[in-house]
Coordinates of N, CA and C and ligand atoms in Angstrom, one line a residue:
M1 N -0.8 -21.7 14.1 CA 0.1 -20.4 14.0 C -0.3 -19.3 14.4
P2 N 0.4 -18.3 15.2 CA 0.6 -17.1 15.9 C 0.0 -16.2 14.4
L3 N -0.6 -15.1 15.2 CA -1.2 -14.0 13.9 C -0.1 -13.0 13.8
I4 N 0.6 -13.0 15.0 CA 1.7 -11.9 15.0 C 3.1 -12.6 15.5
E5 N 4.1 -12.3 14.7 CA 5.5 -13.1 15.2 C 6.9 -12.2 14.7
L6 N 7.6 -11.9 15.8 CA 8.6 -11.5 15.4 C 9.7 -12.1 15.6
D7 N 10.7 -12.6 14.8 CA 11.6 -13.3 15.1 C 12.9 -12.3 14.9
R8 N 13.6 -12.6 16.1 CA 14.8 -11.5 16.3 C 14.9 -10.4 15.3
V9 N 14.1 -9.6 15.5 CA 14.2 -8.2 15.2 C 15.0 -7.1 15.6
T10 N 15.9 -6.5 14.8 CA 16.7 -5.7 15.1 C 16.1 -4.3 14.1
Y11 N 15.9 -3.3 14.6 CA 15.8 -1.9 13.8 C 16.6 -0.6 14.3
T12 N 17.2 -0.2 13.6 CA 17.9 1.3 14.0 C 17.2 2.2 12.9
Y13 N 16.9 3.4 13.5 CA 16.4 4.5 12.7 C 17.7 4.9 11.7
P14 N 17.3 5.1 10.4 CA 18.6 6.0 9.3 C 19.5 6.8 10.1
E15 N 18.8 7.8 11.1 CA 19.9 8.9 11.5 C 20.6 8.0 12.9
G16 N 19.9 6.9 13.3 CA 20.4 6.4 14.6 C 21.9 6.1 14.7
D17 N 22.4 5.9 15.7 CA 23.8 5.1 15.6 C 23.9 3.8 16.5
R18 N 22.6 3.6 17.1 CA 22.4 2.1 17.9 C 21.0 1.7 17.5
P19 N 20.6 0.3 17.5 CA 19.4 -0.3 17.3 C 18.6 0.2 18.7
V20 N 17.3 0.6 18.1 CA 16.3 1.0 19.0 C 15.6 -0.5 19.5
L21 N 15.4 -1.6 18.6 CA 15.1 -2.8 18.9 C 16.1 -3.7 18.5
R22 N 16.7 -4.5 19.5 CA 17.7 -5.5 19.5 C 17.3 -6.8 19.4
D23 N 17.3 -8.2 18.4 CA 17.0 -9.1 18.6 C 15.5 -9.4 19.3
L24 N 14.7 -8.8 18.9 CA 13.6 -8.8 19.6 C 12.6 -10.2 19.0
S25 N 12.1 -10.8 20.0 CA 11.1 -12.0 19.3 C 9.7 -11.8 20.2
L26 N 8.7 -12.1 19.5 CA 7.5 -12.2 20.3 C 6.5 -12.8 19.6
S27 N 5.5 -13.3 20.1 CA 4.5 -14.2 19.5 C 3.2 -14.0 19.9
L28 N 2.1 -13.3 19.1 CA 0.8 -13.5 19.8 C -0.2 -14.0 18.6
E29 N -1.3 -15.2 19.6 CA -2.2 -15.6 18.8 C -3.0 -14.6 18.6
G30 N -4.1 -15.0 17.8 CA -5.2 -14.2 17.5 C -6.4 -14.3 18.5
G31 N -6.9 -13.4 18.7 CA -7.4 -13.1 20.2 C -6.7 -12.8 21.3
G32 N -5.3 -12.7 21.2 CA -4.5 -12.5 22.3 C -4.4 -11.0 22.7
C33 N -3.6 -10.6 23.7 CA -3.5 -9.4 24.4 C -2.3 -9.1 24.8
L34 N -1.6 -8.1 24.1 CA -0.2 -7.8 24.8 C 0.0 -6.4 25.3
I35 N 0.3 -6.1 26.1 CA 0.5 -4.8 26.9 C 2.2 -4.5 26.9
L36 N 2.5 -3.3 26.1 CA 3.8 -3.1 26.2 C 4.2 -1.8 27.3
R37 N 5.1 -2.2 28.2 CA 5.6 -1.3 28.7 C 6.8 -0.7 28.4
G38 N 7.5 0.2 29.5 CA 9.0 0.6 29.0 C 9.1 2.1 29.2
D39 N 10.2 2.5 29.4 CA 10.4 4.0 29.8 C 10.3 4.8 28.4
N40 N 10.2 6.2 28.4 CA 10.2 7.0 27.6 C 11.7 6.9 26.8
G41 N 11.3 6.4 25.6 CA 12.5 6.1 24.6 C 13.0 4.6 24.5
S42 N 12.2 3.9 24.9 CA 12.8 2.3 25.2 C 11.8 1.6 23.9
G43 N 11.5 2.3 23.0 CA 11.0 1.9 21.8 C 9.9 1.1 21.3
K44 N 8.9 1.5 22.3 CA 7.5 1.0 22.2 C 6.9 1.4 20.6
T45 N 6.9 2.5 20.6 CA 6.3 3.4 19.3 C 6.9 2.7 17.9
T46 N 8.4 2.5 18.1 CA 9.4 2.1 17.1 C 8.4 0.7 16.7
L47 N 8.2 -0.2 17.8 CA 7.8 -1.6 17.8 C 6.3 -1.5 16.8
F48 N 5.7 -0.5 17.1 CA 4.3 -0.1 16.7 C 4.4 -0.2 15.1
R49 N 5.5 0.7 14.9 CA 5.7 1.1 13.3 C 6.1 0.0 12.5
V50 N 7.0 -1.0 13.1 CA 7.5 -2.3 12.4 C 5.9 -3.2 12.5
L51 N 5.5 -3.2 13.2 CA 3.8 -4.0 13.3 C 3.4 -3.3 12.4
N52 N 3.1 -1.9 12.0 CA 2.1 -1.8 10.8 C 3.0 -1.5 9.4
G53 N 4.0 -2.1 9.5 CA 4.6 -2.1 8.1 C 4.8 -0.4 7.6
L54 N 5.2 0.5 8.9 CA 6.0 1.4 8.5 C 7.4 1.8 8.7
A55 N 7.8 0.5 9.5 CA 9.2 0.5 9.3 C 9.6 -1.0 9.1
F56 N 10.7 -1.0 8.5 CA 11.0 -2.3 8.3 C 12.3 -2.8 9.2
P57 N 12.5 -4.2 9.5 CA 13.7 -4.5 10.5 C 15.1 -4.5 9.6
E58 N 16.1 -4.5 10.1 CA 17.2 -4.9 9.1 C 17.6 -6.1 9.0
K59 N 17.1 -6.7 10.4 CA 17.6 -8.0 10.7 C 16.0 -8.6 11.3
G60 N 16.3 -9.9 10.9 CA 15.0 -10.6 11.3 C 13.7 -10.6 10.9
T61 N 12.8 -11.0 11.1 CA 11.7 -11.3 10.2 C 10.4 -10.8 11.0
Y62 N 9.3 -10.4 10.4 CA 7.8 -9.8 11.1 C 7.0 -10.9 10.1
R63 N 6.3 -11.6 10.7 CA 5.1 -12.3 10.1 C 4.0 -12.2 10.8
F64 N 3.1 -11.6 9.6 CA 1.8 -11.4 10.2 C 0.5 -12.5 9.3
D65 N -0.1 -13.5 9.9 CA -0.8 -14.2 9.8 C 0.0 -15.0 8.6
G66 N 1.3 -15.4 9.0 CA 2.1 -16.1 8.1 C 2.7 -15.7 7.0
E67 N 2.5 -14.5 7.1 CA 3.3 -13.6 5.7 C 4.2 -13.0 6.1
T68 N 5.3 -12.9 5.6 CA 6.2 -12.0 6.1 C 6.2 -10.4 5.3
I69 N 6.0 -9.7 6.3 CA 5.7 -8.5 5.9 C 7.1 -7.5 5.8
D70 N 7.4 -7.4 4.6 CA 8.5 -6.3 4.4 C 8.3 -5.7 3.2
R71 N 9.2 -4.9 2.9 CA 9.1 -3.9 1.7 C 8.4 -4.3 0.4
A72 N 9.0 -5.4 0.2 CA 8.7 -6.2 -1.4 C 7.1 -6.5 -0.8
Y73 N 6.9 -7.1 0.2 CA 5.5 -8.0 0.5 C 4.6 -6.4 0.2
L74 N 4.7 -5.3 0.8 CA 3.6 -4.5 0.8 C 3.9 -3.3 -0.4
S75 N 4.9 -3.6 -1.3 CA 4.8 -2.7 -2.8 C 3.8 -3.1 -3.5
D76 N 3.2 -4.2 -3.0 CA 2.1 -4.5 -3.7 C 0.8 -4.0 -3.0
S77 N 0.0 -3.0 -4.0 CA -0.8 -2.2 -3.3 C -2.0 -3.0 -2.7
R78 N -2.4 -4.2 -3.5 CA -3.7 -4.9 -3.1 C -3.4 -5.6 -1.7
R79 N -2.0 -6.2 -1.9 CA -1.7 -6.7 -0.4 C -1.5 -5.7 0.8
A80 N -1.0 -4.6 0.1 CA -1.0 -3.7 1.3 C -2.4 -3.2 2.1
R81 N -3.2 -2.7 0.9 CA -4.5 -2.5 1.6 C -5.1 -3.7 2.5
A82 N -4.9 -4.7 1.9 CA -5.5 -5.9 2.8 C -4.8 -6.0 4.2
F83 N -3.4 -5.8 4.0 CA -3.1 -6.0 5.7 C -3.4 -4.6 6.5
H84 N -3.6 -3.6 5.9 CA -3.7 -2.2 6.7 C -5.3 -2.5 7.0
K85 N -6.1 -3.1 6.5 CA -7.5 -3.2 6.4 C -7.6 -3.9 7.8
R86 N -6.8 -4.9 8.2 CA -6.8 -6.0 9.4 C -6.2 -5.4 10.8
I87 N -5.3 -4.0 10.6 CA -4.7 -3.5 11.8 C -5.1 -2.3 12.1
G88 N -5.7 -2.1 13.1 CA -6.0 -0.4 13.3 C -4.9 0.2 14.1
Y89 N -4.5 1.1 13.6 CA -3.4 1.6 14.5 C -3.8 3.1 14.9
L90 N -3.9 3.4 16.3 CA -4.2 4.6 16.7 C -2.7 5.5 17.5
F91 N -2.2 6.4 16.5 CA -0.9 7.0 16.9 C -0.9 7.5 18.1
Q92 N 0.3 7.5 18.9 CA 0.5 8.1 19.9 C 0.0 9.5 20.1
N93 N 0.7 10.7 18.7 CA -0.1 11.7 18.6 C -1.2 11.6 17.7
P94 N -2.5 11.7 18.0 CA -3.4 11.6 16.8 C -3.5 12.9 15.8
D95 N -2.9 14.1 16.2 CA -2.8 15.0 15.2 C -2.2 14.7 13.8
T96 N -1.3 13.6 13.6 CA -0.9 13.4 12.8 C -1.9 12.6 11.8
M97 N -2.9 12.1 12.4 CA -3.5 10.8 11.6 C -5.0 11.6 10.9
L98 N -5.0 12.9 11.6 CA -6.5 13.9 10.9 C -5.9 14.5 9.6
F99 N -6.7 14.5 8.6 CA -6.5 15.0 7.4 C -7.9 15.8 6.9
N100 N -8.9 15.0 7.2 CA -10.3 15.7 6.5 C -10.5 16.8 7.1
G101 N -11.5 17.4 6.7 CA -12.3 18.6 6.6 C -13.4 18.6 8.0
R102 N -13.7 17.5 8.1 CA -14.7 17.4 9.1 C -14.9 16.0 9.8
V103 N -15.3 15.9 10.8 CA -14.9 14.9 11.9 C -15.6 13.6 11.2
F104 N -16.9 13.9 10.7 CA -17.8 12.9 10.0 C -17.0 12.3 9.0
D105 N -16.3 12.9 8.1 CA -15.6 12.5 6.9 C -14.3 11.5 7.2
E106 N -13.9 12.1 8.4 CA -12.5 11.4 8.9 C -12.9 10.2 9.3
A107 N -13.9 10.0 10.2 CA -14.2 8.5 10.9 C -14.7 7.8 9.3
A108 N -15.4 8.4 8.5 CA -16.0 7.8 7.4 C -14.8 7.5 6.1
F109 N -13.6 7.9 6.4 CA -12.8 7.6 5.4 C -12.1 6.5 5.0
G110 N -11.8 5.7 5.9 CA -11.4 4.2 5.9 C -12.8 3.1 4.8
P111 N -13.5 3.2 5.6 CA -14.6 2.5 4.9 C -15.4 2.9 3.5
R112 N -14.8 4.2 3.4 CA -14.8 4.7 1.8 C -14.2 4.0 1.2
Q113 N -12.9 4.2 1.5 CA -11.4 4.1 0.9 C -11.8 2.3 0.4
M114 N -12.6 1.7 1.1 CA -12.5 0.2 0.8 C -13.9 0.1 0.0
G115 N -14.4 1.2 -0.2 CA -15.7 1.1 -1.3 C -16.6 0.2 -0.9
L116 N -17.0 0.5 0.2 CA -18.4 0.1 0.8 C -19.6 0.9 0.5
P117 N -20.6 0.3 0.4 CA -22.1 1.4 0.1 C -22.0 2.3 1.1
E118 N -22.4 3.5 0.8 CA -22.5 4.7 1.4 C -23.3 4.7 2.6
E119 N -24.3 3.9 2.5 CA -25.4 3.5 3.6 C -24.5 2.6 4.7
E120 N -23.8 1.8 4.5 CA -23.0 1.0 5.3 C -21.9 2.0 5.9
V121 N -21.3 2.8 5.2 CA -20.4 3.9 5.6 C -20.8 4.8 7.0
R122 N -22.2 4.8 6.4 CA -22.6 6.1 7.3 C -23.0 5.2 8.4
A123 N -23.7 4.0 8.6 CA -23.8 3.2 9.5 C -23.0 3.0 10.6
R124 N -21.6 2.6 10.0 CA -20.3 2.4 10.9 C -19.9 3.6 11.4
T125 N -20.1 4.7 10.8 CA -19.3 6.1 11.1 C -20.3 6.6 12.3
E126 N -21.5 6.3 12.1 CA -22.6 7.0 13.3 C -22.1 6.3 14.5
D127 N -22.4 4.6 14.3 CA -21.9 4.2 15.6 C -20.7 4.3 16.1
C128 N -19.6 4.6 15.5 CA -18.1 4.6 16.2 C -18.5 5.9 16.6
L129 N -18.9 7.1 16.3 CA -19.0 8.3 16.6 C -19.5 8.4 18.0
K130 N -20.6 8.0 18.1 CA -21.4 7.8 19.2 C -20.7 6.8 20.2
L131 N -20.1 5.9 19.8 CA -19.2 5.1 20.9 C -18.4 5.8 21.8
F132 N -17.8 6.6 20.8 CA -16.7 7.8 21.8 C -17.5 9.2 22.4
G133 N -18.6 9.1 22.1 CA -19.5 10.2 22.8 C -19.0 11.6 21.9
I134 N -19.0 11.6 20.5 CA -18.6 12.5 19.8 C -19.6 12.8 18.3
A135 N -20.6 12.4 18.7 CA -21.8 12.5 17.3 C -22.0 14.0 17.4
D136 N -21.8 14.4 18.3 CA -22.4 15.8 18.3 C -20.9 17.0 17.4
L137 N -19.9 16.1 17.3 CA -19.2 17.0 16.7 C -18.9 16.5 15.0
S138 N -19.8 15.7 14.5 CA -19.5 15.0 13.2 C -19.2 16.5 12.1
D139 N -20.0 17.6 12.2 CA -19.8 18.7 11.3 C -18.5 19.3 11.7
K140 N -17.9 19.1 12.8 CA -16.6 20.4 13.2 C -15.5 19.8 12.3
A141 N -14.4 20.8 12.4 CA -13.2 20.3 11.5 C -12.5 19.8 12.9
P142 N -11.8 18.6 12.4 CA -10.9 17.8 13.5 C -9.7 18.9 14.0
Y143 N -9.3 19.5 13.0 CA -8.3 20.4 12.9 C -8.3 21.5 14.6
H144 N -9.5 21.8 14.2 CA -9.6 23.0 15.4 C -10.3 22.1 17.0
L145 N -10.2 21.0 16.8 CA -10.9 20.2 18.3 C -9.8 20.4 19.4
S146 N -10.1 19.9 20.4 CA -8.8 19.7 21.6 C -8.3 18.9 21.5
G147 N -7.3 18.4 22.3 CA -6.4 17.3 22.0 C -7.3 15.8 22.2
G148 N -8.0 16.0 23.5 CA -8.7 14.8 23.9 C -10.0 14.4 22.7
Q149 N -10.6 15.4 21.9 CA -11.6 15.2 21.3 C -11.0 14.3 19.9
K150 N -9.7 15.4 19.4 CA -8.8 14.7 18.5 C -8.6 13.2 18.9
K151 N -8.6 12.6 19.7 CA -8.2 11.4 20.0 C -9.1 10.5 20.0
R152 N -10.5 11.1 20.1 CA -11.7 10.2 20.2 C -11.8 9.9 18.5
V153 N -11.9 11.0 17.9 CA -12.0 11.1 16.4 C -11.3 9.8 15.6
A154 N -9.9 9.9 16.1 CA -8.7 9.1 15.6 C -9.2 7.7 15.9
L155 N -10.0 7.4 17.1 CA -10.1 5.9 17.9 C -11.2 5.6 16.7
A156 N -12.4 6.7 16.6 CA -13.5 6.5 15.7 C -12.8 6.0 14.3
A157 N -12.0 6.8 13.7 CA -11.7 6.5 12.4 C -10.7 5.2 12.3
V158 N -10.2 5.0 13.5 CA -9.6 3.0 13.5 C -10.3 2.2 13.4
L159 N -11.7 2.3 14.2 CA -12.8 1.5 14.3 C -13.7 1.2 13.3
T160 N -14.2 2.0 12.4 CA -15.1 2.0 11.5 C -14.4 1.0 10.0
L161 N -12.9 0.8 10.5 CA -12.5 -0.1 9.0 C -13.0 -1.6 9.8
N162 N -13.5 -1.8 11.3 CA -13.5 -2.9 11.6 C -12.3 -4.2 11.5
P163 N -11.6 -3.5 12.3 CA -10.1 -4.2 12.0 C -10.0 -5.9 12.9
D164 N -8.9 -6.6 12.7 CA -9.0 -7.7 13.3 C -8.3 -7.6 14.7
V165 N -7.3 -6.6 14.6 CA -6.2 -6.4 15.2 C -6.4 -4.6 15.7
L166 N -6.2 -4.4 17.0 CA -6.0 -2.9 17.2 C -4.8 -2.6 18.2
I167 N -4.0 -1.8 17.5 CA -3.1 -1.5 18.4 C -2.6 0.1 18.9
L168 N -2.4 -0.1 19.5 CA -3.1 1.6 20.5 C -1.7 2.0 21.1
D169 N -1.2 3.2 20.8 CA -0.1 3.7 21.6 C -0.2 4.8 22.8
E170 N -0.6 4.5 23.9 CA -0.9 5.4 24.7 C -2.2 6.1 24.7
P171 N -3.1 4.8 24.4 CA -4.5 5.3 24.4 C -5.3 6.2 25.3
L172 N -5.3 6.0 26.6 CA -5.6 6.7 27.4 C -5.2 8.0 27.6
A173 N -4.1 8.5 27.3 CA -3.0 9.7 27.1 C -3.9 10.9 27.1
G174 N -4.6 11.7 27.6 CA -5.2 13.1 27.3 C -6.4 13.0 27.1
L175 N -7.5 11.9 27.6 CA -8.6 11.9 27.7 C -9.1 12.0 29.0
D176 N -10.1 12.6 29.1 CA -10.9 13.2 30.6 C -11.8 11.8 31.1
K177 N -12.2 11.9 32.1 CA -12.6 10.8 32.8 C -13.5 10.2 32.4
K178 N -14.4 10.7 31.5 CA -15.5 10.2 30.7 C -14.7 9.5 29.4
G179 N -13.9 10.1 28.7 CA -13.0 9.6 28.2 C -13.0 8.3 28.0
R180 N -12.1 8.2 29.4 CA -11.2 7.1 29.6 C -12.3 6.0 29.8
D181 N -13.5 6.2 30.8 CA -14.4 5.3 31.1 C -14.9 4.6 29.6
L182 N -15.2 5.5 28.7 CA -15.7 5.2 27.5 C -14.5 4.0 26.5
L183 N -13.6 4.1 26.7 CA -12.5 3.8 26.1 C -12.3 2.3 26.5
T184 N -12.0 2.5 28.1 CA -11.9 1.3 29.0 C -13.0 0.2 28.8
D185 N -14.1 0.4 28.9 CA -15.4 -0.2 28.4 C -15.0 -0.9 27.0
F186 N -14.8 -0.2 26.0 CA -15.0 -0.8 24.6 C -13.8 -1.8 24.7
L187 N -12.6 -1.4 25.4 CA -11.5 -2.5 25.2 C -11.8 -3.5 26.0
V188 N -12.5 -3.6 27.0 CA -12.9 -4.6 27.6 C -13.8 -5.5 26.8
S189 N -14.8 -5.0 26.0 CA -15.6 -5.6 25.3 C -15.2 -6.1 24.0
W190 N -14.1 -5.3 23.7 CA -13.2 -5.8 22.5 C -12.6 -7.2 22.5
R191 N -11.9 -7.4 24.1 CA -11.2 -8.6 24.5 C -12.4 -9.7 24.7
E192 N -13.2 -9.5 25.3 CA -14.6 -10.5 25.3 C -15.0 -11.2 24.0
A193 N -14.7 -10.1 23.2 CA -15.3 -10.3 21.5 C -14.3 -11.4 21.1
G194 N -13.1 -11.8 21.7 CA -12.0 -12.4 21.1 C -11.4 -11.8 19.8
K195 N -11.1 -10.4 20.1 CA -10.2 -10.1 19.2 C -8.8 -9.3 19.8
T196 N -8.1 -9.3 18.7 CA -6.7 -9.1 19.4 C -6.2 -7.8 19.4
L197 N -5.4 -7.4 20.7 CA -5.2 -6.1 21.2 C -3.8 -5.9 21.6
I198 N -2.9 -4.9 21.1 CA -1.5 -4.7 21.5 C -1.9 -3.4 22.0
A199 N -1.2 -2.9 23.2 CA -1.5 -1.4 24.0 C -0.4 -0.8 24.6
A200 N 0.1 0.2 24.3 CA 1.6 0.6 24.9 C 0.5 1.6 25.9
T201 N 1.1 1.1 27.3 CA 0.4 2.1 28.2 C 0.9 2.5 29.5
H202 N 1.3 3.5 30.0 CA 2.1 3.7 31.4 C 1.1 3.6 32.3
E203 N -0.1 3.2 32.4 CA -1.2 3.0 33.2 C -1.3 1.8 33.6
E204 N -1.0 1.4 34.9 CA -0.9 0.1 35.4 C -2.6 -0.3 35.6
S205 N -3.6 0.6 35.9 CA -4.8 0.1 36.1 C -5.4 -0.5 34.7
L206 N -5.0 0.1 33.5 CA -5.5 -0.9 32.4 C -4.9 -1.9 32.3
A207 N -3.4 -2.1 32.0 CA -2.9 -3.0 32.1 C -3.6 -4.5 33.3
D208 N -3.9 -4.0 34.2 CA -4.3 -5.0 35.2 C -5.7 -5.2 34.7
L209 N -6.6 -4.2 34.0 CA -7.9 -4.5 33.6 C -7.9 -5.4 32.4
L210 N -7.0 -5.1 31.4 CA -7.0 -6.2 30.3 C -6.5 -7.5 30.4
A211 N -5.5 -7.6 31.6 CA -5.2 -9.0 31.8 C -4.3 -9.6 30.7
G212 N -3.6 -8.8 29.9 CA -2.8 -9.1 28.7 C -1.5 -9.9 29.2
R213 N -0.6 -10.3 28.4 CA 0.6 -10.4 28.7 C 1.5 -9.0 28.4
V214 N 2.5 -8.8 29.8 CA 3.0 -7.9 29.3 C 4.4 -8.1 28.7
L215 N 4.8 -6.9 28.1 CA 6.3 -7.2 27.2 C 6.9 -5.6 27.9
T216 N 7.9 -5.7 28.5 CA 8.7 -4.5 29.2 C 9.8 -4.4 28.2
L217 N 9.7 -3.3 27.4 CA 11.2 -2.9 26.6 C 12.3 -2.1 27.4
T218 N 13.3 -2.4 27.2 CA 14.3 -1.7 28.1 C 15.6 -1.4 27.0
Ligands
LIG1 N1 12.0 9.2 13.6 C1 13.0 8.9 14.3 N2 14.5 9.2 14.1 C2 15.7 8.8 14.9 N3 15.4 8.3 16.0 C3 14.2 8.1 16.9 C4 13.1 8.6 15.8 N4 11.9 8.0 16.9 C5 12.5 7.8 17.8 N5 13.5 8.0 17.8 C6 14.3 7.4 18.6 O1 14.1 6.0 19.1 C7 14.0 5.7 20.2 C8 12.6 4.9 20.8 O2 11.7 5.9 20.4 P1 10.3 5.3 21.0 O3 9.4 6.4 20.1 O4 9.9 4.2 20.3 O5 10.2 5.4 22.1 P2 8.9 5.2 23.1 O6 8.9 3.9 24.0 O7 7.7 4.9 22.3 O8 8.9 6.2 24.1 P3 7.6 7.1 24.6 O9 7.1 6.1 26.1 O10 7.9 8.3 25.0 O11 6.3 7.2 23.8 C9 14.6 7.0 21.3 O12 15.8 6.9 21.7 C10 14.1 7.9 20.2 O13 15.1 9.4 20.6
LIG2 MG1 5.9 5.9 22.3

């Protein structure tokens, strides 16, 4: 059974006059890698919103691990929590993801919400901050960081949840050389660990390196 399956999904924004996604089908096995391509405005971010249960198809179905993900399914808060814990979603604009007063608390937010013991929360958080080279920013306010630093914090906050699937919207955009290298190495090891990855990127080199299936939206 595929982990992620869209069956002829159509989605139109409430304000929109025509569908952004039309009859889109795709299927991805656990451990697979899908690279999303397409021009600005082709619907990559919209597709990610559907995959994360933030927007619901008006036609067609979205199944995650065999469950149909729709409004009714996610209205059960226990199921919604379990679903969101399994998918780590890095927004295209990480600003909208940051709401804690300290970088450390931002990255620790997910595992704390899950009710993990504080010792485990601290271990995971420190690991993830180190992974993206931002351990020294622990006490800073995310709000006052640079764009690339914010992106690193948002990535750390996604990974402390230890998700099964990573969905990354333009992960390299705004990162400096060192940040790009850190993230690229991490994504290669993520793939090697047999974890599932979906990334939208305009960068050919990342798509080549990850050697995933490519889906081009038009
Ligand atoms: N909140 C919204 N309300 C109405 N229309 C929207 C909304 N967000 C996006 N759109 C429209 O949906 C279409 C697809 O946008 P989307 O953000 O999914 O594209 P994208 O492929 O991610 O583009 P980019 O490469 O610029 O990130 C665009 O025409 C956009 O104008
Ligand atoms: Mg986008």
